[in-house]
Every structure is written in C-alpha cells, then in structure tokens.
Amino acid sequence: MSQAMDVAWLNGLTLGAALRLSASRHADLECIKSGDTVMTFAEFDQSVDRLASGFLSLGLGRGDHVAVWLTNSIEWAQTFCACGRIGAVLVPINTRYTSSEAGYILAQSDARLLVMTRSIWNKDYVQMLESIAPDIANAGSGLLQLAQLPQLRHVLTVGEGGVAASLRFEELARTPVTAALAQAEAAVTPQDPLLICYTSGTTGRPKGAMHNHIVIKQATRVGLSCNLSAGGRVLGHMPLYHVAGLYMGLVPSLTLGGCFVVMPQWDTGEALALMESEKISFFGGIPTHFIDLVDHPSLPGRDLSSLTVAWMGGTPVMQVTFERFKKALGLKHLLSTYGMTENTISTTFNRPEDPPDASCNNCAPVLGECEVRVVDPATGAERPTGEIGEIWCRGETVMMGYYKNPQATAEAITPEGWLKTGDLGRIDANGMLGITGRVKEMYKTGGTNVYPAEVEQHLSRHPAVKMAVVVGVEDERLGEVGHAFIELNPGTSIDLSEVHSFCKGSLADYKIPRHVTVLPELPRTSTGKIQKVSLVQMAREGLAGARG
C-alpha cells in the first residue's frame, strides 16, 4: 500500500531548478544556518550561482565529477547545489575514511575537482591527500597532472591552508555570474546523474550508487511525511556524505522551504541545545541518536515543544523503548522508515495513523513511486502474503546503477528493473512491508531458517539488555546456531543460562542462542550502525579459540 504524497510540482525539475523555485517562493525565509552565519533562500540561491559560475570557469560542466571531503557545512550544501545547477555530479567522501579508502573513491569516481578542508577533528587532510597522490606536493599552478589521480585537475580548499596547488573556495565562490551559467543550467535534465554515493564496502571495495535528479521527489516525500513546511527547522546532524543526511535532511529542507541548521558532528548536548534554541521541527536518526537524547542529563527542562513528529530508521526497537522515546521527547508521532542507498534511502515510511507496534517493528507502507514485492531469493518467485522473502523494488527510486561496475549492477538489478535489496521482509494483508533481516544474515539451525531480528527483538525485552545482536555461527551438529552479542543497561548482568531461561517458552528451541557474549559496547560504523561483520568475525574467532 503506497502513500500518496503530492510532489507533482517537482515533475521535470532538477535540483538547481527546484532551489530556484524555493528561492522565488521563500526568498526572505532562512534557508541554512551554521553557528552565527545565516543565509536566506534568496541569498543561498545567489551564492550557488556564483559558485556554479566558478566551477564553469575551471572548465567543469555537465557530467563532470566533483568530490567533496568536508564535514556538514554551508560550503558542503553550496557545492552540492552548484553541481546540480550545472549538471556536474557530486561524489561525497566519508570524513572518517582513511587515506587508502578516500584515495580509492577519488580514483574510481574519476573526480575532476576535489573540495576539501585542511583538517577535521585533528586529522590532517592535506597530509592524507599528499599520501594518496605524492605528486601533488610538487605541483604548480594550473591544471593538475597526477599519476595517482589522472582525472583530478583542481583542488579547492575551504578555509586556510591546503596543498600548494589548491585554490581557495572563498575566492571561487565570489565568481561573477555570466550568461554561461544560464546556458549550462538549461542543458541539465532530471534524468542526468546528480550523485555517486559509495556504499560502506563491508563485503569488498565500495560501490558507487548513481542517482539522478529525480531523487528530489522521494526526498521531498520524506519531509511531507513529517509535516515539514515553509519556515520549519531541520536539525542537520546526519552526515551529508550519507544519503540519509542528504535525502532526509538537506534536500527536503531546500524543496519545502525549511531552514537546515548545520551540525558538523553529533554531540548530544549541543543537539538538545539547538533543538530548543532553534525550535527544531524536523528531526530523525537511528536508535542510537534517540538513546543518546533521552539519556542525556540536560533533557529534563528542555523546551522541545516545536518537535511533534520525528522519524527513526536503521533497526527495529522494542515497543517499550519506542514509547520511552516518544514520551521523553514529547513526540506526538515517531515514524519508522526503511530504505537503502540503492533505493533513495526511504522505501517505506509510517503514517501518523499507523499503530505504534507497526512503527517500532519497522512495518510501514511503501512511500512514493516504487513497486515492492517479496520473493524467494533462490528462484525469484513471489511469496504469498505474510511469508518472508527477499525484498525487491522497482521504480523511479531505484539507482541508475553502480559507477563503472556493470557486473555489480547486473547482479543487483534484474533486466526487468527490479532491485534485489538483500533484505528480508513480509507484506501483510494491509499491504504493509515489515523488515525481518538480511538474506545473508539468515542462518539455518538443523535445516530450519532463523531470522536474527526476531531473536533480537525478544532479547531486547529483558530488563538487563540495552541492545542485542544475533549472528549465525558454525556448529558441527546443527550446521549453524545463534551467537548473541549483548550490550547491557548500566548496573545489570546476564549470562547464557539466563538467556536460555528468558527465551524458553517464547521462542522455538532452535531459535535460542547457543552462545552469548556481553560487550561493554557493540561495534558501530561511523554512521552509528551495528557492524555485524565485526561481530561475525568475533564469534568465529571465539569459537576457534574455544576449540583450540
């Protein structure tokens, strides 16, 4: 059951055109704020024109790739919109990446321009760039010619410092606007590439998922789902290098007339202060963000009355935890969403009228122009209503493919246009899609399928358990069994026998974990998601050590 969200006014618009429309409709409204710096929609649109003109002066244009290696900032947003205005393609680089990881993306993406900063959080990005491409240390003015990054022609540095051959962002951003900009802008179409977002690469080298300008429609639906409108305030804490921060924060604020309040990095105390002082009306994140907020000592007494609706994604949470989030933050509605980079991040999104148990179990209707079906992952045959299978998606939300990786694209998208998500789920009688886990995370105990999410949900009901993750590990007799990794609530404890007792009678015996490891903190990625790959490796090493 798909939600009807009226975004017809965006049909045929590129990102650049959508920003122009917002600038005409909301000229004097605040568009973006970072610290004491505030820009109205008219001012931001004009700044994008100047930067886009600067890009054109460097010889950049439609189809050229621009890498951005910055934390959340006004300059990040300007670079994104300037690329969209002239048809260039933005390539975000995770600010937490190592030199080798960033170097791979710079090379594989064929970036012609790199927009970067001197340093972030005591990391010397100039030194990292010089380790990626040593030739740059001796490069003079003019076009770069680097053996290690043969396509890179310019480096643009925000702020002081930078490699010797770099240009100043602040200077280029003052480029006078000429007729060349209108000509370049007129050539851009919604079907043109807008973004190449690289996946985490947990199973190998990162892959660059390509999106066109049509993604602005789905991003706007996210904003509408949370009642974002002109004059609303968006907390920009999610990293913009990830599509969640970009498509579920910046883009809906630009298209709907909201103000994007920049947070360079997540800091719980600062987030609460901004939510109060800036009267934030649009907020979302993974469960970790909500846990941080409700556990923070400064929450009591904060006036968060401007925030009535929020979204949460990443993983299901127990209903008692879900209700705790709502009560502590004074939310009228907490809506769950499911998505992935390859499908414009939000495949499903709850409606305010959906029951709380649906939201906390990540069960929601399909959002926007996207077909969804659940199939047998081995055969592709559609599964009956209520039965678990792999989720396949088709429609305008699906990526264009992986950049310069036709094999991976063919493996991910069928000839009929169906994206194989790798996620498991079921569609109920009301057309709601519920997420049950990952195809590769499912394991078989004694030949019977076990879906970790079901076991994790049950374990999370135990009063001692703050969060639980279950992975499958090898077993000589049963093939595979469950290994539970548990992060405890403060001042509590739990052991294997207690886990067995808690699960017995509520879960089938083959679903009960045979191994339990308590960790001070579960390992997470830079975006806060649980690193299941690390836990699988930890489980295997633990079993190998026990056998030894």
XYZ file of C-alpha atoms in Angstrom:
548
model
C 0.000 0.000 0.000
C 1.798 3.099 -1.261
C 1.406 6.514 0.332
C 0.157 9.226 -1.997
C 2.379 12.261 -1.476
C 1.727 15.231 -3.754
C 5.077 16.165 -5.282
C 3.777 16.662 -8.816
C 5.111 20.233 -8.736
C 8.618 18.761 -8.823
C 7.999 16.832 -12.055
C 10.539 17.873 -14.644
C 12.658 19.860 -12.182
C 16.343 19.404 -11.499
C 17.871 20.155 -8.111
C 19.003 23.534 -9.414
C 15.548 24.400 -10.734
C 13.873 23.251 -7.506
C 16.161 25.545 -5.497
C 15.328 28.442 -7.815
C 11.629 27.790 -7.256
C 12.115 27.786 -3.463
C 14.143 30.999 -3.713
C 11.263 32.683 -5.533
C 8.633 31.340 -3.147
C 10.547 31.786 0.109
C 13.099 34.499 -0.712
C 13.277 36.012 2.766
C 12.945 32.811 4.807
C 16.075 31.386 6.418
C 17.484 28.589 4.275
C 20.612 27.457 6.087
C 22.301 28.319 9.364
C 25.684 27.373 10.753
C 26.674 28.953 14.042
C 26.115 32.696 13.659
C 26.024 32.545 9.846
C 22.540 32.593 8.341
C 21.513 32.722 4.681
C 18.017 33.296 3.314
C 16.777 31.310 0.331
C 17.484 34.252 -1.961
C 20.998 34.657 -0.576
C 21.773 30.946 -0.719
C 20.477 30.675 -4.309
C 22.671 33.600 -5.354
C 25.700 32.053 -3.630
C 25.086 28.832 -5.542
C 25.024 30.805 -8.799
C 28.391 32.353 -8.033
C 29.993 29.033 -7.057
C 28.499 27.283 -10.091
C 29.950 30.075 -12.262
C 33.287 29.444 -10.586
C 33.068 25.768 -11.488
C 32.355 26.693 -15.096
C 35.406 28.987 -15.103
C 37.528 25.961 -14.190
C 36.233 24.087 -17.197
C 33.807 21.917 -15.271
C 30.397 21.162 -16.663
C 27.661 18.636 -17.267
C 28.747 15.102 -16.367
C 31.996 16.073 -14.615
C 32.559 14.618 -11.141
C 33.217 16.765 -8.072
C 34.377 15.065 -4.861
C 33.562 16.750 -1.553
C 35.626 15.920 1.532
C 34.044 18.186 4.120
C 32.046 17.842 7.283
C 28.464 19.192 7.342
C 28.710 22.871 6.456
C 27.244 25.635 4.328
C 30.077 25.016 1.853
C 29.014 21.352 1.532
C 25.457 22.412 0.695
C 26.654 25.077 -1.753
C 28.897 22.575 -3.539
C 26.059 20.066 -3.878
C 23.635 22.632 -5.267
C 26.223 24.219 -7.569
C 26.947 20.799 -9.053
C 23.245 20.196 -9.536
C 22.826 23.587 -11.218
C 25.354 22.923 -13.995
C 24.886 19.151 -14.294
C 28.078 18.138 -12.507
C 27.956 15.016 -10.330
C 28.718 15.151 -6.607
C 30.875 12.423 -5.048
C 30.753 12.598 -1.206
C 33.704 11.203 0.738
C 33.208 9.943 4.278
C 35.169 12.243 6.593
C 36.152 9.256 8.715
C 37.803 7.387 5.862
C 41.493 6.537 5.875
C 43.827 7.719 3.130
C 43.522 4.444 1.239
C 39.709 4.471 1.412
C 39.454 8.084 0.274
C 42.089 7.507 -2.397
C 40.142 4.610 -3.847
C 36.988 6.734 -4.214
C 38.873 9.697 -5.715
C 40.417 7.409 -8.315
C 37.448 5.134 -9.040
C 34.998 8.033 -9.345
C 37.156 9.928 -11.878
C 36.766 13.107 -9.829
C 37.994 16.197 -11.701
C 37.657 18.556 -8.727
C 38.159 17.905 -5.016
C 36.586 20.281 -2.484
C 38.231 19.703 0.875
C 39.260 21.219 4.190
C 42.668 21.489 5.780
C 41.739 19.376 8.795
C 38.837 17.937 10.742
C 38.996 16.673 14.318
C 42.802 16.685 14.366
C 43.017 14.724 11.119
C 45.360 16.360 8.606
C 43.533 16.026 5.281
C 46.322 17.753 3.349
C 48.776 15.175 4.622
C 46.324 12.430 3.701
C 45.928 13.808 0.175
C 49.685 14.017 -0.240
C 49.968 10.366 0.806
C 47.308 9.468 -1.773
C 48.988 11.448 -4.564
C 52.609 12.341 -3.672
C 52.985 14.221 -6.973
C 50.713 16.974 -5.692
C 53.365 18.264 -3.284
C 55.414 19.475 -6.264
C 52.538 20.579 -8.470
C 52.498 24.169 -9.630
C 49.598 26.397 -10.555
C 47.277 25.395 -13.352
C 45.765 22.036 -14.184
C 46.957 19.117 -12.078
C 48.622 16.151 -13.759
C 48.868 13.407 -11.119
C 49.931 9.869 -11.888
C 47.931 8.528 -8.954
C 44.730 10.505 -9.743
C 44.883 11.019 -13.518
C 41.453 12.659 -13.813
C 41.883 15.185 -10.980
C 42.505 18.704 -12.304
C 41.820 21.003 -9.346
C 41.755 21.028 -5.532
C 39.553 23.609 -3.822
C 40.272 24.232 -0.131
C 37.757 25.639 2.351
C 39.470 27.895 4.901
C 43.165 28.493 5.435
C 45.915 26.112 4.390
C 45.738 23.399 1.785
C 48.106 21.831 -0.687
C 50.327 24.264 -2.580
C 48.415 23.764 -5.820
C 44.968 24.291 -4.321
C 42.550 27.129 -4.989
C 40.598 28.979 -2.299
C 36.912 28.067 -2.043
C 36.067 31.535 -0.720
C 37.614 33.187 -3.800
C 35.939 30.917 -6.339
C 32.610 31.399 -4.545
C 32.764 35.104 -5.480
C 32.919 34.473 -9.241
C 30.691 36.906 -11.198
C 27.685 35.318 -12.845
C 27.642 35.408 -16.664
C 25.370 34.173 -19.422
C 27.326 30.907 -19.462
C 25.527 29.814 -16.293
C 22.047 30.066 -17.813
C 23.244 28.134 -20.847
C 24.759 25.374 -18.706
C 21.703 25.207 -16.455
C 19.319 24.870 -19.418
C 21.159 21.765 -20.626
C 20.612 19.789 -17.400
C 17.747 17.262 -17.281
C 16.179 15.397 -14.326
C 17.497 12.149 -15.806
C 21.112 13.333 -15.560
C 23.302 11.920 -12.771
C 23.343 14.072 -9.632
C 25.187 11.964 -7.044
C 27.505 8.982 -6.752
C 27.283 7.704 -3.191
C 29.709 4.963 -2.257
C 28.471 2.095 -0.131
C 30.312 1.054 3.012
C 32.157 -1.783 1.337
C 31.752 -4.235 4.238
C 31.934 -7.150 1.788
C 34.607 -5.715 -0.514
C 35.509 -2.498 -2.303
C 32.881 0.259 -2.031
C 30.500 0.582 -4.964
C 29.293 3.950 -6.231
C 25.492 4.049 -6.419
C 24.439 6.605 -9.044
C 21.321 8.738 -8.563
C 19.728 11.274 -10.885
C 17.859 14.488 -10.068
C 14.539 12.644 -9.740
C 15.560 11.698 -6.178
C 14.431 15.151 -5.044
C 10.843 13.884 -5.295
C 11.331 10.994 -2.857
C 13.377 13.198 -0.521
C 10.525 15.714 -0.500
C 8.043 12.950 0.359
C 10.145 12.271 3.469
C 9.723 15.883 4.517
C 5.987 15.821 3.866
C 5.663 12.605 5.897
C 6.945 14.533 8.923
C 4.868 17.651 8.202
C 7.840 19.780 7.154
C 6.676 23.034 5.559
C 7.950 26.530 4.786
C 9.520 28.045 7.888
C 10.177 24.673 9.513
C 13.546 23.966 11.102
C 15.640 20.876 10.261
C 18.449 19.645 12.502
C 21.325 18.813 10.172
C 23.186 16.313 12.317
C 23.188 13.294 9.996
C 26.398 13.225 7.895
C 25.766 14.698 4.450
C 28.203 12.203 2.933
C 25.482 9.599 3.585
C 22.181 9.660 1.708
C 20.240 9.710 4.994
C 21.662 13.128 5.856
C 21.316 14.371 2.298
C 17.927 12.985 1.233
C 16.268 13.035 4.662
C 17.597 16.385 5.811
C 19.108 18.836 3.355
C 17.064 18.147 0.210
C 13.592 18.249 1.823
C 14.541 21.472 3.608
C 15.527 23.014 0.254
C 12.412 21.927 -1.628
C 9.892 22.639 1.150
C 11.228 25.936 2.454
C 12.739 24.732 5.723
C 15.898 26.010 7.379
C 18.745 23.486 7.589
C 20.535 24.019 10.926
C 24.034 22.627 10.458
C 25.721 20.328 12.969
C 29.291 19.408 11.895
C 29.167 16.277 14.045
C 26.848 14.577 16.527
C 27.083 15.944 20.042
C 24.094 15.123 22.241
C 24.258 18.189 24.473
C 24.681 20.516 21.512
C 21.851 18.769 19.667
C 19.464 19.329 22.568
C 20.538 22.961 22.876
C 19.918 23.538 19.171
C 16.601 21.702 19.243
C 15.461 24.125 21.931
C 17.010 27.406 20.752
C 16.335 26.893 17.044
C 12.853 25.445 17.624
C 13.649 22.364 15.548
C 10.521 20.889 13.982
C 12.099 18.151 11.829
C 14.396 15.525 13.343
C 15.279 11.924 12.656
C 18.030 9.394 13.087
C 18.989 5.893 14.099
C 18.044 4.462 17.526
C 21.455 5.483 18.874
C 20.570 9.161 18.432
C 17.335 8.733 20.373
C 19.026 6.732 23.137
C 21.638 9.485 23.479
C 18.955 12.177 23.717
C 16.689 10.534 26.266
C 19.650 9.512 28.469
C 21.257 12.954 28.465
C 21.136 14.731 31.855
C 20.174 18.068 30.268
C 16.963 16.743 28.672
C 14.645 17.443 31.651
C 13.518 21.035 31.491
C 14.302 21.472 27.802
C 11.527 23.042 25.739
C 11.217 20.784 22.695
C 7.593 21.657 22.010
C 8.355 22.627 18.399
C 9.135 18.972 17.650
C 5.987 16.853 17.446
C 6.920 14.301 14.766
C 10.219 12.502 14.197
C 11.459 9.604 12.105
C 13.686 6.687 13.044
C 15.458 4.177 10.834
C 18.268 1.683 10.901
C 16.813 -1.106 13.035
C 13.585 -2.016 14.861
C 13.305 -1.300 18.594
C 11.102 -2.713 21.296
C 7.748 -1.011 21.779
C 8.572 -0.111 25.378
C 11.732 1.629 24.152
C 9.817 3.233 21.306
C 7.228 4.649 23.701
C 10.012 5.844 26.009
C 11.492 7.874 23.145
C 8.115 9.444 22.377
C 7.349 10.319 25.984
C 10.781 11.677 26.871
C 10.945 13.897 23.788
C 7.279 14.887 23.891
C 6.564 13.466 20.440
C 3.063 13.011 19.133
C 4.326 10.603 16.486
C 7.542 8.630 15.983
C 7.578 7.159 12.480
C 9.859 4.400 11.267
C 11.390 4.194 7.826
C 13.194 1.504 5.866
C 15.476 2.052 2.926
C 18.932 1.763 1.444
C 21.392 3.815 -0.597
C 20.481 1.998 -3.795
C 16.772 2.834 -3.417
C 16.905 6.525 -2.426
C 17.032 5.658 1.314
C 13.271 5.631 2.126
C 11.387 2.716 0.595
C 8.730 2.748 3.314
C 7.573 5.378 5.779
C 4.960 5.217 8.510
C 1.863 7.388 8.536
C 0.808 9.154 11.742
C -2.267 6.941 11.963
C -0.266 3.685 11.887
C -0.317 1.779 15.213
C 2.792 2.079 17.419
C 3.553 -1.628 17.199
C 3.845 -1.291 13.417
C 6.247 1.635 13.723
C 8.520 0.054 16.312
C 8.685 -3.145 14.252
C 9.676 -1.173 11.144
C 6.441 -2.133 9.403
C 5.150 0.585 7.086
C 3.518 1.318 3.729
C 5.602 1.934 0.628
C 6.490 5.585 0.089
C 6.036 7.131 -3.335
C 6.509 5.807 -6.848
C 8.079 2.468 -6.032
C 6.852 -1.078 -6.632
C 7.760 -3.594 -3.950
C 7.417 -7.345 -3.902
C 8.724 -10.154 -1.692
C 10.268 -13.134 -3.466
C 12.034 -16.414 -2.877
C 15.687 -15.293 -3.086
C 16.688 -18.551 -4.776
C 14.064 -18.555 -7.542
C 12.632 -15.038 -7.732
C 9.120 -16.434 -7.358
C 6.777 -14.108 -5.469
C 5.982 -15.187 -1.912
C 2.394 -15.293 -0.611
C 1.077 -12.576 1.684
C 2.593 -12.826 5.164
C 5.512 -15.067 4.158
C 9.147 -13.975 4.432
C 11.284 -13.454 1.359
C 13.756 -11.055 -0.231
C 12.512 -7.529 -0.883
C 12.698 -6.376 -4.499
C 11.968 -2.797 -5.599
C 11.308 -1.150 -8.945
C 10.581 2.431 -9.990
C 11.948 5.954 -10.017
C 13.591 5.495 -6.608
C 15.985 2.783 -7.833
C 19.552 3.883 -8.557
C 20.853 4.198 -12.102
C 23.436 1.529 -11.341
C 26.943 1.289 -9.886
C 29.514 3.597 -11.454
C 31.912 1.732 -13.779
C 30.774 -1.604 -12.349
C 28.439 -3.299 -14.824
C 28.876 -6.710 -13.200
C 27.735 -5.493 -9.784
C 24.890 -3.579 -11.435
C 23.709 -6.706 -13.261
C 23.869 -8.692 -10.032
C 21.802 -6.071 -8.179
C 19.192 -5.115 -10.813
C 17.281 -7.605 -12.946
C 16.721 -6.985 -16.682
C 13.138 -6.041 -15.747
C 14.409 -3.278 -13.454
C 13.908 -4.986 -10.065
C 16.490 -4.047 -7.427
C 17.421 -7.018 -5.251
C 17.814 -5.368 -1.857
C 19.303 -8.303 0.037
C 16.828 -7.519 2.830
C 14.227 -9.952 4.122
C 10.668 -8.961 4.842
C 6.995 -9.775 4.519
C 3.948 -7.921 3.194
C 0.873 -8.221 5.383
C -2.793 -8.234 4.400
C -2.891 -4.430 4.645
C -0.012 -4.032 2.219
C 2.435 -3.021 4.955
C 6.039 -4.095 4.444
C 7.789 -5.420 7.545
C 11.555 -5.933 7.702
C 12.843 -9.167 9.233
C 16.568 -9.118 8.489
C 19.164 -9.637 5.767
C 19.350 -12.544 3.333
C 22.992 -13.104 4.255
C 22.251 -12.781 7.979
C 19.645 -15.533 7.963
C 21.083 -18.821 9.163
C 19.814 -22.399 9.360
C 19.753 -24.391 12.567
C 19.148 -28.035 11.861
C 17.934 -27.073 8.385
C 15.352 -24.560 9.665
C 15.600 -20.842 8.880
C 16.305 -18.475 11.777
C 15.827 -14.727 11.312
C 18.076 -12.830 13.756
C 15.750 -9.819 14.026
C 13.065 -11.943 15.682
C 15.506 -13.241 18.314
C 16.993 -9.771 18.845
C 13.551 -8.305 19.427
C 12.803 -10.877 22.110
C 16.171 -10.484 23.859
C 15.671 -6.709 23.945
C 12.643 -7.242 26.198
C 14.917 -8.435 29.004
C 15.390 -5.610 31.543
C 19.163 -6.029 31.545
C 19.524 -5.793 27.779
C 20.135 -2.412 26.197
C 20.711 -3.865 22.731
C 21.199 -7.358 21.305
C 22.608 -8.588 18.004
C 22.428 -12.209 16.901
C 24.610 -13.806 14.227
C 24.852 -17.340 12.913
C 27.979 -19.377 13.630
C 29.131 -22.820 12.571
C 28.006 -25.844 14.586
C 29.145 -29.426 13.919
C 25.789 -30.986 14.724
C 23.218 -28.408 13.651
C 25.103 -26.652 10.839
C 24.639 -23.212 12.367
C 23.449 -21.834 15.696
C 22.872 -18.375 17.099
C 25.509 -16.301 18.875
C 24.066 -13.352 20.790
C 26.126 -10.228 21.456
C 24.591 -8.123 24.204
C 25.152 -4.566 25.391
C 23.782 -4.190 28.929
C 21.945 -1.439 30.697
C 24.063 0.150 33.467
C 24.332 -1.869 36.667
C 22.926 -5.108 35.211
C 24.269 -8.514 34.233
C 23.213 -11.568 32.243
C 24.682 -14.944 31.310
C 23.980 -17.819 28.943
C 21.710 -19.726 31.318
C 19.587 -16.641 31.955
C 19.293 -16.014 28.219
C 18.093 -19.600 27.752
C 15.553 -19.274 30.543
C 14.266 -15.977 29.165
C 13.839 -17.380 25.662
C 12.387 -20.763 26.608
C 8.684 -20.877 26.015
C 8.708 -17.700 23.933
C 10.952 -18.832 21.102
C 11.233 -22.199 19.407
C 14.185 -24.090 20.816
C 16.174 -23.915 17.577
C 15.983 -20.100 17.719
C 17.501 -19.818 21.203
C 21.146 -18.638 21.005
C 23.687 -21.281 21.928
C 26.396 -18.703 22.652
C 26.278 -15.357 24.461
C 28.916 -12.622 24.646
C 28.433 -9.470 26.714
C 30.254 -6.421 25.351
C 30.702 -3.006 27.000
C 29.571 -1.505 23.719
C 28.533 -3.017 20.400
C 30.834 -2.057 17.497
C 29.334 0.586 15.211
C 30.149 2.174 11.875
C 30.890 5.889 11.527
C 27.161 6.448 10.899
C 26.173 4.569 14.066
C 25.013 1.283 12.543
C 25.981 -2.016 14.165
C 28.953 -3.674 12.476
C 27.599 -7.190 12.126
C 30.580 -8.230 10.023
C 32.857 -7.485 13.000
C 30.609 -9.487 15.316
C 30.585 -12.472 12.953
C 34.384 -12.405 12.888
C 34.496 -12.073 16.683
C 32.161 -15.063 17.057
C 34.218 -17.208 14.710
C 37.461 -16.326 16.448
C 35.916 -17.054 19.832
C 34.741 -20.478 18.738
C 38.090 -21.255 17.134
C 39.829 -20.293 20.373
C 37.477 -22.483 22.396
C 38.183 -25.465 20.147
C 41.934 -24.828 20.339
